mmCIF file of C-alpha atoms and ligand atoms in Angstrom:
data_model
loop_
_atom_site.group_PDB
_atom_site.id
_atom_site.type_symbol
_atom_site.label_atom_id
_atom_site.label_comp_id
_atom_site.label_asym_id
_atom_site.label_seq_id
_atom_site.Cartn_x
_atom_site.Cartn_y
_atom_site.Cartn_z
ATOM 1 C CA MET N 236 83.078 -4.562 -5.277
ATOM 2 C CA ILE N 237 81.661 -4.667 -1.670
ATOM 3 C CA GLU N 238 83.951 -1.980 -0.476
ATOM 4 C CA ALA N 239 83.744 0.208 -2.763
ATOM 5 C CA TRP N 240 79.437 0.400 -2.491
ATOM 6 C CA ILE N 241 79.858 1.054 1.256
ATOM 7 C CA ARG N 242 82.549 4.070 1.083
ATOM 8 C CA GLU N 243 80.216 5.400 -1.868
ATOM 9 C CA PHE N 244 77.551 5.211 0.436
ATOM 10 C CA ALA N 245 79.248 6.790 2.957
ATOM 11 C CA ARG N 246 79.978 10.020 0.310
ATOM 12 C CA LEU N 247 76.534 9.873 -0.844
ATOM 13 C CA VAL N 248 75.422 10.664 2.666
ATOM 14 C CA VAL N 249 77.653 13.216 3.656
ATOM 15 C CA ALA N 250 77.143 15.209 0.701
ATOM 16 C CA GLU N 251 73.251 14.582 0.910
ATOM 17 C CA ALA N 252 73.433 14.916 4.687
ATOM 18 C CA PRO N 253 71.554 18.455 4.508
ATOM 19 C CA ARG N 254 68.733 16.999 2.354
ATOM 20 C CA LEU N 255 68.590 14.441 4.683
ATOM 21 C CA THR N 256 68.180 16.526 7.903
ATOM 22 C CA GLU N 257 66.174 18.858 6.360
ATOM 23 C CA LEU N 258 63.448 15.911 4.948
ATOM 24 C CA ASP N 259 63.454 14.988 8.954
ATOM 25 C CA SER N 260 62.682 18.424 9.967
ATOM 26 C CA ALA N 261 59.564 18.153 7.965
ATOM 27 C CA ILE N 262 58.127 14.829 9.770
ATOM 28 C CA GLY N 263 60.450 14.030 12.787
ATOM 29 C CA ASP N 264 63.039 15.669 14.524
ATOM 30 C CA ALA N 265 65.900 17.222 11.826
ATOM 31 C CA ASP N 266 68.904 14.270 12.812
ATOM 32 C CA HIS N 267 68.631 11.394 9.871
ATOM 33 C CA GLY N 268 71.169 13.519 7.836
ATOM 34 C CA SER N 269 73.928 13.967 10.825
ATOM 35 C CA ASN N 270 72.886 10.749 12.508
ATOM 36 C CA LEU N 271 73.589 9.063 9.355
ATOM 37 C CA SER N 272 77.042 10.758 8.383
ATOM 38 C CA ARG N 273 78.272 10.517 11.889
ATOM 39 C CA GLY N 274 78.096 6.616 11.332
ATOM 40 C CA LEU N 275 79.260 6.335 7.701
ATOM 41 C CA THR N 276 82.337 8.779 8.891
ATOM 42 C CA ALA N 277 83.099 6.221 11.593
ATOM 43 C CA VAL N 278 82.415 3.563 8.731
ATOM 44 C CA VAL N 279 85.048 5.091 6.439
ATOM 45 C CA ALA N 280 87.485 5.321 9.646
ATOM 46 C CA ALA N 281 87.134 2.348 10.442
ATOM 47 C CA LEU N 282 87.863 0.565 6.530
ATOM 48 C CA ASP N 283 90.683 2.589 6.426
ATOM 49 C CA GLU N 284 92.098 1.113 9.500
ATOM 50 C CA GLY N 285 91.283 -2.777 9.599
ATOM 51 C CA SER N 286 91.881 -5.151 7.508
ATOM 52 C CA PHE N 287 89.123 -7.654 6.856
ATOM 53 C CA ASP N 288 89.266 -11.305 5.793
ATOM 54 C CA ASP N 289 86.672 -11.386 3.723
ATOM 55 C CA ASP N 290 83.931 -9.173 2.598
ATOM 56 C CA ALA N 291 81.481 -11.026 4.615
ATOM 57 C CA ALA N 292 83.586 -9.589 7.902
ATOM 58 C CA LEU N 293 83.790 -6.251 6.198
ATOM 59 C CA LEU N 294 79.857 -5.922 6.066
ATOM 60 C CA LYS N 295 79.749 -7.120 9.762
ATOM 61 C CA LYS N 296 81.950 -4.312 10.887
ATOM 62 C CA VAL N 297 80.066 -1.814 9.038
ATOM 63 C CA GLY N 298 76.985 -2.907 10.815
ATOM 64 C CA MET N 299 78.726 -3.077 14.042
ATOM 65 C CA VAL N 300 80.369 0.421 13.971
ATOM 66 C CA LEU N 301 76.497 2.118 12.264
ATOM 67 C CA VAL N 302 74.437 0.446 15.367
ATOM 68 C CA SER N 303 77.451 1.955 18.183
ATOM 69 C CA THR N 304 77.527 5.528 16.536
ATOM 70 C CA VAL N 305 74.017 6.172 15.201
ATOM 71 C CA GLY N 306 71.698 7.339 17.631
ATOM 72 C CA GLY N 307 68.107 7.134 16.683
ATOM 73 C CA ALA N 308 65.979 4.724 14.905
ATOM 74 C CA SER N 309 67.991 4.541 11.572
ATOM 75 C CA GLY N 310 71.095 3.403 13.504
ATOM 76 C CA PRO N 311 69.856 0.161 14.804
ATOM 77 C CA LEU N 312 67.957 -0.919 11.661
ATOM 78 C CA TYR N 313 71.127 -0.139 9.259
ATOM 79 C CA GLY N 314 72.945 -1.498 11.729
ATOM 80 C CA THR N 315 70.738 -4.741 11.484
ATOM 81 C CA PHE N 316 70.313 -4.407 7.643
ATOM 82 C CA PHE N 317 74.363 -5.052 7.342
ATOM 83 C CA LEU N 318 75.313 -7.388 9.990
ATOM 84 C CA ARG N 319 72.005 -9.341 8.163
ATOM 85 C CA ALA N 320 73.420 -8.965 4.349
ATOM 86 C CA ALA N 321 76.980 -9.747 6.246
ATOM 87 C CA GLY N 322 75.659 -13.797 7.122
ATOM 88 C CA ALA N 323 74.204 -14.043 3.688
ATOM 89 C CA LEU N 324 76.662 -11.954 1.683
ATOM 90 C CA PRO N 325 78.447 -15.987 0.600
ATOM 91 C CA GLY N 326 74.666 -16.466 -1.290
ATOM 92 C CA GLY N 327 75.284 -13.849 -3.217
ATOM 93 C CA VAL N 328 74.309 -10.218 -3.231
ATOM 94 C CA PRO N 329 70.569 -10.150 -3.978
ATOM 95 C CA SER N 330 70.542 -13.245 -1.146
ATOM 96 C CA ALA N 331 72.222 -10.085 1.110
ATOM 97 C CA PHE N 332 69.844 -7.376 0.252
ATOM 98 C CA ARG N 333 67.255 -10.185 1.005
ATOM 99 C CA ALA N 334 68.889 -10.935 4.380
ATOM 100 C CA GLY N 335 69.115 -7.088 4.952
ATOM 101 C CA VAL N 336 65.696 -5.636 3.751
ATOM 102 C CA ASP N 337 64.214 -8.602 5.737
ATOM 103 C CA GLY N 338 66.010 -7.668 9.131
ATOM 104 C CA VAL N 339 65.281 -4.051 8.530
ATOM 105 C CA ALA N 340 61.384 -5.489 9.218
ATOM 106 C CA ALA N 341 61.787 -7.528 11.814
ATOM 107 C CA ARG N 342 63.830 -4.894 13.578
ATOM 108 C CA GLY N 343 61.402 -2.676 12.802
ATOM 109 C CA LYS N 344 58.276 -4.489 13.370
ATOM 110 C CA SER N 345 57.378 -2.520 9.943
ATOM 111 C CA THR N 346 56.421 -3.610 6.230
ATOM 112 C CA THR N 347 56.041 -1.434 2.691
ATOM 113 C CA GLY N 348 53.387 1.683 3.002
ATOM 114 C CA GLU N 349 54.268 2.482 6.801
ATOM 115 C CA LYS N 350 56.556 5.231 4.797
ATOM 116 C CA THR N 351 60.037 4.078 5.542
ATOM 117 C CA MET N 352 63.017 3.218 4.166
ATOM 118 C CA LEU N 353 61.009 -0.255 3.189
ATOM 119 C CA ASP N 354 59.051 1.185 0.991
ATOM 120 C CA ALA N 355 62.978 2.239 -1.537
ATOM 121 C CA LEU N 356 64.109 -1.310 0.006
ATOM 122 C CA VAL N 357 61.754 -3.307 -1.082
ATOM 123 C CA PRO N 358 60.907 -2.561 -4.487
ATOM 124 C CA ALA N 359 64.782 -2.483 -5.321
ATOM 125 C CA VAL N 360 64.818 -6.417 -3.700
ATOM 126 C CA GLU N 361 62.096 -7.643 -5.410
ATOM 127 C CA ALA N 362 63.513 -5.543 -8.536
ATOM 128 C CA LEU N 363 67.268 -7.868 -8.077
ATOM 129 C CA GLU N 364 65.306 -10.898 -7.410
ATOM 130 C CA ALA N 365 63.641 -10.405 -11.014
ATOM 131 C CA GLY N 366 67.137 -9.994 -12.223
ATOM 132 C CA LYS N 367 66.360 -6.651 -13.411
ATOM 133 C CA ASP N 368 69.719 -4.528 -13.761
ATOM 134 C CA TRP N 369 70.983 -2.442 -11.781
ATOM 135 C CA GLY N 370 69.861 0.986 -13.555
ATOM 136 C CA GLU N 371 66.038 -0.872 -13.423
ATOM 137 C CA VAL N 372 66.805 -1.162 -9.488
ATOM 138 C CA LEU N 373 68.049 1.739 -8.818
ATOM 139 C CA ALA N 374 64.643 3.475 -10.396
ATOM 140 C CA ALA N 375 62.926 1.251 -8.372
ATOM 141 C CA ALA N 376 64.178 2.598 -5.228
ATOM 142 C CA GLU N 377 63.592 5.756 -6.306
ATOM 143 C CA ALA N 378 60.655 5.187 -7.653
ATOM 144 C CA GLY N 379 59.546 4.037 -4.064
ATOM 145 C CA ARG N 380 61.176 6.564 -2.328
ATOM 146 C CA ASP N 381 58.745 9.384 -4.078
ATOM 147 C CA ALA N 382 55.763 6.590 -3.597
ATOM 148 C CA THR N 383 56.099 7.885 0.191
ATOM 149 C CA VAL N 384 54.916 11.487 -0.358
ATOM 150 C CA PRO N 385 51.199 10.759 0.064
ATOM 151 C CA LEU N 386 51.833 8.466 3.197
ATOM 152 C CA VAL N 387 50.761 8.807 6.504
ATOM 153 C CA ALA N 388 53.721 7.151 8.628
ATOM 154 C CA ARG N 389 52.816 4.736 10.538
ATOM 155 C CA LYS N 390 56.036 4.237 11.904
ATOM 156 C CA GLY N 391 58.713 5.615 14.192
ATOM 157 C CA ARG N 392 58.368 9.388 15.028
ATOM 158 C CA ALA N 393 57.272 10.229 12.151
ATOM 159 C CA SER N 394 53.913 8.287 13.084
ATOM 160 C CA TYR N 395 53.354 10.755 15.972
ATOM 161 C CA LEU N 396 52.285 13.334 13.371
ATOM 162 C CA GLY N 397 49.469 11.353 12.193
ATOM 163 C CA GLU N 398 47.475 12.936 9.284
ATOM 164 C CA ARG N 399 50.446 15.253 9.126
ATOM 165 C CA SER N 400 53.228 13.180 7.858
ATOM 166 C CA ALA N 401 51.608 13.029 4.862
ATOM 167 C CA GLY N 402 52.701 15.174 2.083
ATOM 168 C CA HIS N 403 56.804 14.444 2.764
ATOM 169 C CA VAL N 404 59.424 12.296 1.348
ATOM 170 C CA ASP N 405 60.753 9.804 4.051
ATOM 171 C CA PRO N 406 64.044 10.390 5.141
ATOM 172 C CA GLY N 407 64.558 6.782 5.774
ATOM 173 C CA ALA N 408 63.558 6.400 2.035
ATOM 174 C CA ALA N 409 65.525 8.958 0.882
ATOM 175 C CA SER N 410 68.837 7.647 2.460
ATOM 176 C CA ALA N 411 67.854 4.520 1.440
ATOM 177 C CA ALA N 412 67.586 5.439 -2.286
ATOM 178 C CA LEU N 413 71.215 6.445 -1.852
ATOM 179 C CA LEU N 414 72.364 2.454 -0.528
ATOM 180 C CA VAL N 415 70.456 1.226 -3.886
ATOM 181 C CA ALA N 416 72.727 4.021 -6.283
ATOM 182 C CA ALA N 417 75.989 3.790 -4.146
ATOM 183 C CA ALA N 418 75.266 0.006 -4.961
ATOM 184 C CA ALA N 419 74.151 0.637 -8.593
ATOM 185 C CA SER N 420 77.606 2.400 -9.259
ATOM 186 C CA THR N 421 79.945 0.137 -7.611
ATOM 187 C CA LEU N 422 78.357 -3.451 -7.761
ATOM 188 C CA GLY N 423 76.524 -3.220 -11.314
HETATM 189 P P1 LIG T 679 65.298 8.881 14.452
HETATM 190 O O1 LIG T 679 63.467 9.099 13.638
HETATM 191 O O2 LIG T 679 64.926 8.519 15.892
HETATM 192 O O3 LIG T 679 65.427 10.621 15.110
HETATM 193 P P2 LIG T 679 66.147 9.167 12.209
HETATM 194 O O4 LIG T 679 65.673 9.898 12.020
HETATM 195 O O5 LIG T 679 67.930 9.113 12.025
HETATM 196 O O6 LIG T 679 66.136 8.428 13.754
HETATM 197 O O7 LIG T 679 66.001 8.421 11.209
HETATM 198 C C1 LIG T 679 64.435 7.772 10.831
HETATM 199 C C2 LIG T 679 63.789 7.034 10.112
HETATM 200 O O8 LIG T 679 63.899 5.563 10.366
HETATM 201 C C3 LIG T 679 62.654 7.563 9.043
HETATM 202 O O9 LIG T 679 62.709 8.075 8.135
HETATM 203 C C4 LIG T 679 62.423 5.812 8.672
HETATM 204 O O10 LIG T 679 62.334 5.794 7.412
HETATM 205 C C5 LIG T 679 62.698 5.031 9.726
HETATM 206 N N1 LIG T 679 62.460 4.402 10.384
HETATM 207 C C6 LIG T 679 61.939 5.075 12.094
HETATM 208 N N2 LIG T 679 60.666 3.482 12.443
HETATM 209 C C7 LIG T 679 61.465 2.563 11.661
HETATM 210 C C8 LIG T 679 60.757 1.533 11.529
HETATM 211 N N3 LIG T 679 60.213 0.741 12.477
HETATM 212 N N4 LIG T 679 60.770 0.614 9.959
HETATM 213 C C9 LIG T 679 61.757 0.794 9.346
HETATM 214 N N5 LIG T 679 61.900 2.099 9.387
HETATM 215 C C10 LIG T 679 62.118 2.975 10.340
HETATM 216 MG MG1 LIG T 680 65.717 11.755 13.338
HETATM 217 MG MG1 LIG T 681 66.709 11.283 16.579
#
């Protein structure tokens, strides 16, 4: 259920916010956890208040709230994920996920191997499209997250560090793995 997915993502982000911020303190500006927990808290408030014609309208609202409440790179990127996913949701969850991930890549002018959220999202959507079950999809996201450790960041603030960005998990890849974990426990 789509609303349960979003609520579970919000719960995980708030619970893991200190760890996300700690990751961002190593290679960024120590705000990823606070950025996302502010946004997802506003999303939950919007879900509590609003009623939506359908799940696509709900996801569109999620995207708009994230764009307007999350500062930094991750707000527009996660916002784009949900706005694009909303548009493709009538085609099913894998189509929605694919549209969201492609939206992040287009908005961020980014691809895999650049130490971003895409390193977790792309393997997950590929597993989903291959018909894997949600346990395997989550394993793919987590493996992608962990594989960001040796990478040198090519996008976002972490790229300012150059070679010194290697040796750390990318914070956005960590939050993206939470998005997939939430999907695995609610959409599976
Ligand atoms: P900021 O870097 O502006 O403080 P956040 O800390 O909230 O924003 O988010 C940082 C995360 O955003 C990074 O860890 C990375 O995963 C993701 N990110 C940054 N730039 C891009 C991009 N161009 N494409 C995809 N993801 C990106
Ligand atoms: Mg940051
Ligand atoms: Mg910032």
